Amino acid sequence: MQLLLLVIGFGTVLAGYVHPEQIHLSWTEEINQMRVTWVTYLNVPAQAAYRPILCGNVPTPSNFTLINGETKKFHEGSHFWEYQHIHTAVFNNLDSNCWYEYKVKNLGVWSKTYMFNGRTPDTNATFRDVNNPFSLVIFGDWGTGPNGQYTKHLLGEETLTRDYLGILHMGDIGYNLDSDDGKVGDTYLNMVESIAATYPYMTLPGNHEKANNFTHYKARFNMPNNGANQGTNYFYSFNLGPAHFIMYNTNPYFDDMNTTADADLETQWIANDLALANKQRDIRPWIITLAHHPLYCSQDWSNEDSIEDCGEQPAVLKPIFEDLFYSNSVDLALQAHVHIYERDAPIYKNETIPSQYDSQNMHINPNAPVYIVGGAAGNRLGTNVPASKTPQPWARFLSNDYGYGRLTVFNKTHMLWEQFSVLQLTEIDYVWIIKDQARYKPVLLN
Ligand SMILES: *[C@@H]1O[C@H](CO)[C@@H](O)[C@H](O)[C@H]1NC(C)=O
Ligand SMILES: *[C@@H]1O[C@H](CO)[C@@H](O)[C@H](O)[C@H]1NC(C)=O
Ligand SMILES: *[C@@H]1O[C@H](CO)[C@@H](O)[C@H](O)[C@H]1NC(C)=O
Ligand SMILES: *[C@@H]1O[C@H](CO)[C@@H](O)[C@H](O)[C@H]1NC(C)=O
Ligand SMILES: *[C@@H]1O[C@H](CO)[C@@H](O)[C@H](O)[C@H]1NC(C)=O
Ligand SMILES: *[C@@H]1O[C@H](CO)[C@@H](O)[C@H](O)[C@H]1NC(C)=O
Ligand SMILES: [Fe+2]
């Protein structure tokens, strides 16, 4: 009996060392690929297996293909024994018509099997589903703890019942990945596994990732490598159907965080990337930027943090990015950091720029980027900040409910942004961005 209890107890302790954990997917810089990243505590070879199970609507019986990946030993904390092994493997030659299932291995033990959609970003014009709508879940500032649980529950239900293409997380991930010798990061990545192992989970760094030169952020995620980012996951772009997405790192533009990245290198890369995207505007008319710190949000003058987040920091970013985005006709600038949801009108130089037609929930042929702050997913630091009592003239909707956004790109002319409250269990805001072919061209600044 005692022996049995001992064996069970030992088994429980070992469980963490047996099952692969923190499984998450991401798109790569290549077409028709999906990368999986996972963690073991034993130093075992990185092995994964995948197979198509449904192509079109036809079941596709096939055996698993076993593949080998790569392993990095990662020192999580301050003690010599706090190592984990971060594995990655790439599923190749995916067919965008197919659903796949996959699993990852730790020594002799396979993880549970997850499914993913073979539709990946396409560096070329031809996206098989160019006329099919696709949706992404988008938010920033999501962590563990009671506040994080709100969004977790709804995301779980939502993502089980809807066909999303991916999840975009605009920084402040887990609060903090490095806290408690990395255990908070481990807990967070296990918390999001059910969705991040099913949908590519694309990240960019917020201020909460900056510890030790973003060590944990760089080690735990694998975002597309574009050469300029040197594999740091700091900034990259990808195309989905008729839309071009740019994910970038706002941290190096602030003095106290200027320790890791070359800000000029990043700015130059963004300018080049925008120029390239603009050359392909006839096939990919939408350009969407995502970053952590906002260029625009309404200040709450009673709150010092808000004065910094919506006043001082935007004052640093605007001279660098505003003309770049405006002159390249960026359609939508998504931001986070402030623990709030705020949707603004098309803005340039602190002014609302009229579209051909504007209403509360629609802009037809906008003439400047629409700015949105989506930092309400559920930070671990405390409750969300109150919505500003002094919304700026360009503010269209504010809420401090926990929640997340959904972007649906219907086609070359129609895009829909929606915000969901996990407190009210309903959609609280939406905006249509609509434009016709004539508006694909960049604006010329004097
Ligand atoms: C799967 O593997 C088994 C055993 O090797 C083999 O008999 C079977 O034909 C394979 N099935 C497919 C669809 O390749
Ligand atoms: C994608 O573009 C590359 C480089 O321009 C080209 O070599 C390749 O054939 C293209 N693939 C498709 C499917 O068009
Ligand atoms: C962070 O990176 C910078 C530049 O590469 C380096 O000078 C600095 O020592 C690094 N800091 C830490 C804590 O590793
Ligand atoms: C931050 O880095 C930029 C170069 O990217 C440099 O010009 C600037 O002086 C740095 N600022 C500080 C406070 O170190
Ligand atoms: C933006 O405009 C509003 C009034 O419309 C003004 O109160 C605010 O100070 C302006 N902000 C900046 C940064 O110029
Ligand atoms: C684009 O999508 C919108 C919204 O679903 C639809 O009303 C419109 O007809 C579509 N346009 C084309 C050309 O399919
Ligand atoms: Fe932040």
mmCIF file of N, CA, C and O and ligand atoms in Angstrom, residues 296 299 301 310-311 315 318 349-351 392-394, ligand 5:
data_model
loop_
_atom_site.group_PDB
_atom_site.id
_atom_site.type_symbol
_atom_site.label_atom_id
_atom_site.label_comp_id
_atom_site.label_asym_id
_atom_site.label_seq_id
_atom_site.Cartn_x
_atom_site.Cartn_y
_atom_site.Cartn_z
ATOM 1 N N TYR A 296 -2.379 56.594 -30.885
ATOM 2 C CA TYR A 296 -3.564 57.365 -30.496
ATOM 3 C C TYR A 296 -4.400 56.628 -29.459
ATOM 4 O O TYR A 296 -4.722 55.448 -29.626
ATOM 5 N N GLN A 299 -6.741 60.420 -23.514
ATOM 6 C CA GLN A 299 -6.151 60.486 -22.187
ATOM 7 C C GLN A 299 -7.207 60.578 -21.100
ATOM 8 O O GLN A 299 -8.235 61.219 -21.273
ATOM 9 N N TRP A 301 -7.148 62.321 -17.796
ATOM 10 C CA TRP A 301 -6.261 63.312 -17.163
ATOM 11 C C TRP A 301 -6.129 63.111 -15.657
ATOM 12 O O TRP A 301 -5.278 63.715 -15.023
ATOM 13 N N CYS A 310 -1.057 57.606 -23.196
ATOM 14 C CA CYS A 310 -1.818 58.213 -24.291
ATOM 15 C C CYS A 310 -1.321 59.601 -24.640
ATOM 16 O O CYS A 310 -1.853 60.253 -25.542
ATOM 17 N N GLY A 311 -0.300 60.081 -23.904
ATOM 18 C CA GLY A 311 0.232 61.411 -24.175
ATOM 19 C C GLY A 311 1.713 61.376 -24.505
ATOM 20 O O GLY A 311 2.121 61.607 -25.635
ATOM 21 N N ALA A 315 3.659 60.725 -28.221
ATOM 22 C CA ALA A 315 4.436 61.868 -28.734
ATOM 23 C C ALA A 315 5.806 61.410 -29.261
ATOM 24 O O ALA A 315 6.387 62.061 -30.125
ATOM 25 N N LYS A 318 4.657 59.114 -32.744
ATOM 26 C CA LYS A 318 4.019 59.779 -33.891
ATOM 27 C C LYS A 318 5.018 60.326 -34.906
ATOM 28 O O LYS A 318 4.825 60.121 -36.108
ATOM 29 N N LYS A 349 -2.577 63.598 -37.778
ATOM 30 C CA LYS A 349 -2.131 64.767 -37.015
ATOM 31 C C LYS A 349 -3.200 65.254 -36.030
ATOM 32 O O LYS A 349 -3.547 66.437 -36.004
ATOM 33 N N ASN A 350 -3.735 64.316 -35.296
ATOM 34 C CA ASN A 350 -4.670 64.638 -34.212
ATOM 35 C C ASN A 350 -6.009 65.199 -34.695
ATOM 36 O O ASN A 350 -6.733 65.821 -33.931
ATOM 37 N N GLU A 351 -6.295 64.992 -35.963
ATOM 38 C CA GLU A 351 -7.579 65.461 -36.497
ATOM 39 C C GLU A 351 -8.342 64.284 -37.087
ATOM 40 O O GLU A 351 -7.734 63.403 -37.714
ATOM 41 N N GLN A 392 -11.202 62.049 -26.831
ATOM 42 C CA GLN A 392 -10.823 63.031 -27.838
ATOM 43 C C GLN A 392 -11.912 63.081 -28.916
ATOM 44 O O GLN A 392 -12.703 62.139 -29.049
ATOM 45 N N PRO A 393 -11.917 64.152 -29.706
ATOM 46 C CA PRO A 393 -12.979 64.300 -30.716
ATOM 47 C C PRO A 393 -13.031 63.128 -31.698
ATOM 48 O O PRO A 393 -14.092 62.834 -32.243
ATOM 49 N N TRP A 394 -11.883 62.465 -31.900
ATOM 50 C CA TRP A 394 -11.878 61.366 -32.869
ATOM 51 C C TRP A 394 -12.288 60.026 -32.251
ATOM 52 O O TRP A 394 -12.430 59.029 -32.959
HETATM 53 C C1 LIG B 5 -5.356 67.014 -29.990
HETATM 54 O O1 LIG B 5 -6.485 67.825 -30.139
HETATM 55 C C2 LIG B 5 -7.217 68.060 -28.959
HETATM 56 C C3 LIG B 5 -8.429 68.895 -29.265
HETATM 57 O O2 LIG B 5 -9.042 68.480 -30.422
HETATM 58 C C4 LIG B 5 -6.350 68.768 -27.930
HETATM 59 O O3 LIG B 5 -7.069 68.873 -26.720
HETATM 60 C C5 LIG B 5 -5.085 67.953 -27.711
HETATM 61 O O4 LIG B 5 -4.223 68.677 -26.862
HETATM 62 C C6 LIG B 5 -4.393 67.664 -29.025
HETATM 63 N N1 LIG B 5 -3.281 66.773 -28.769
HETATM 64 C C7 LIG B 5 -2.089 66.976 -29.318
HETATM 65 C C8 LIG B 5 -1.055 65.974 -28.966
HETATM 66 O O5 LIG B 5 -1.852 67.897 -30.042
#
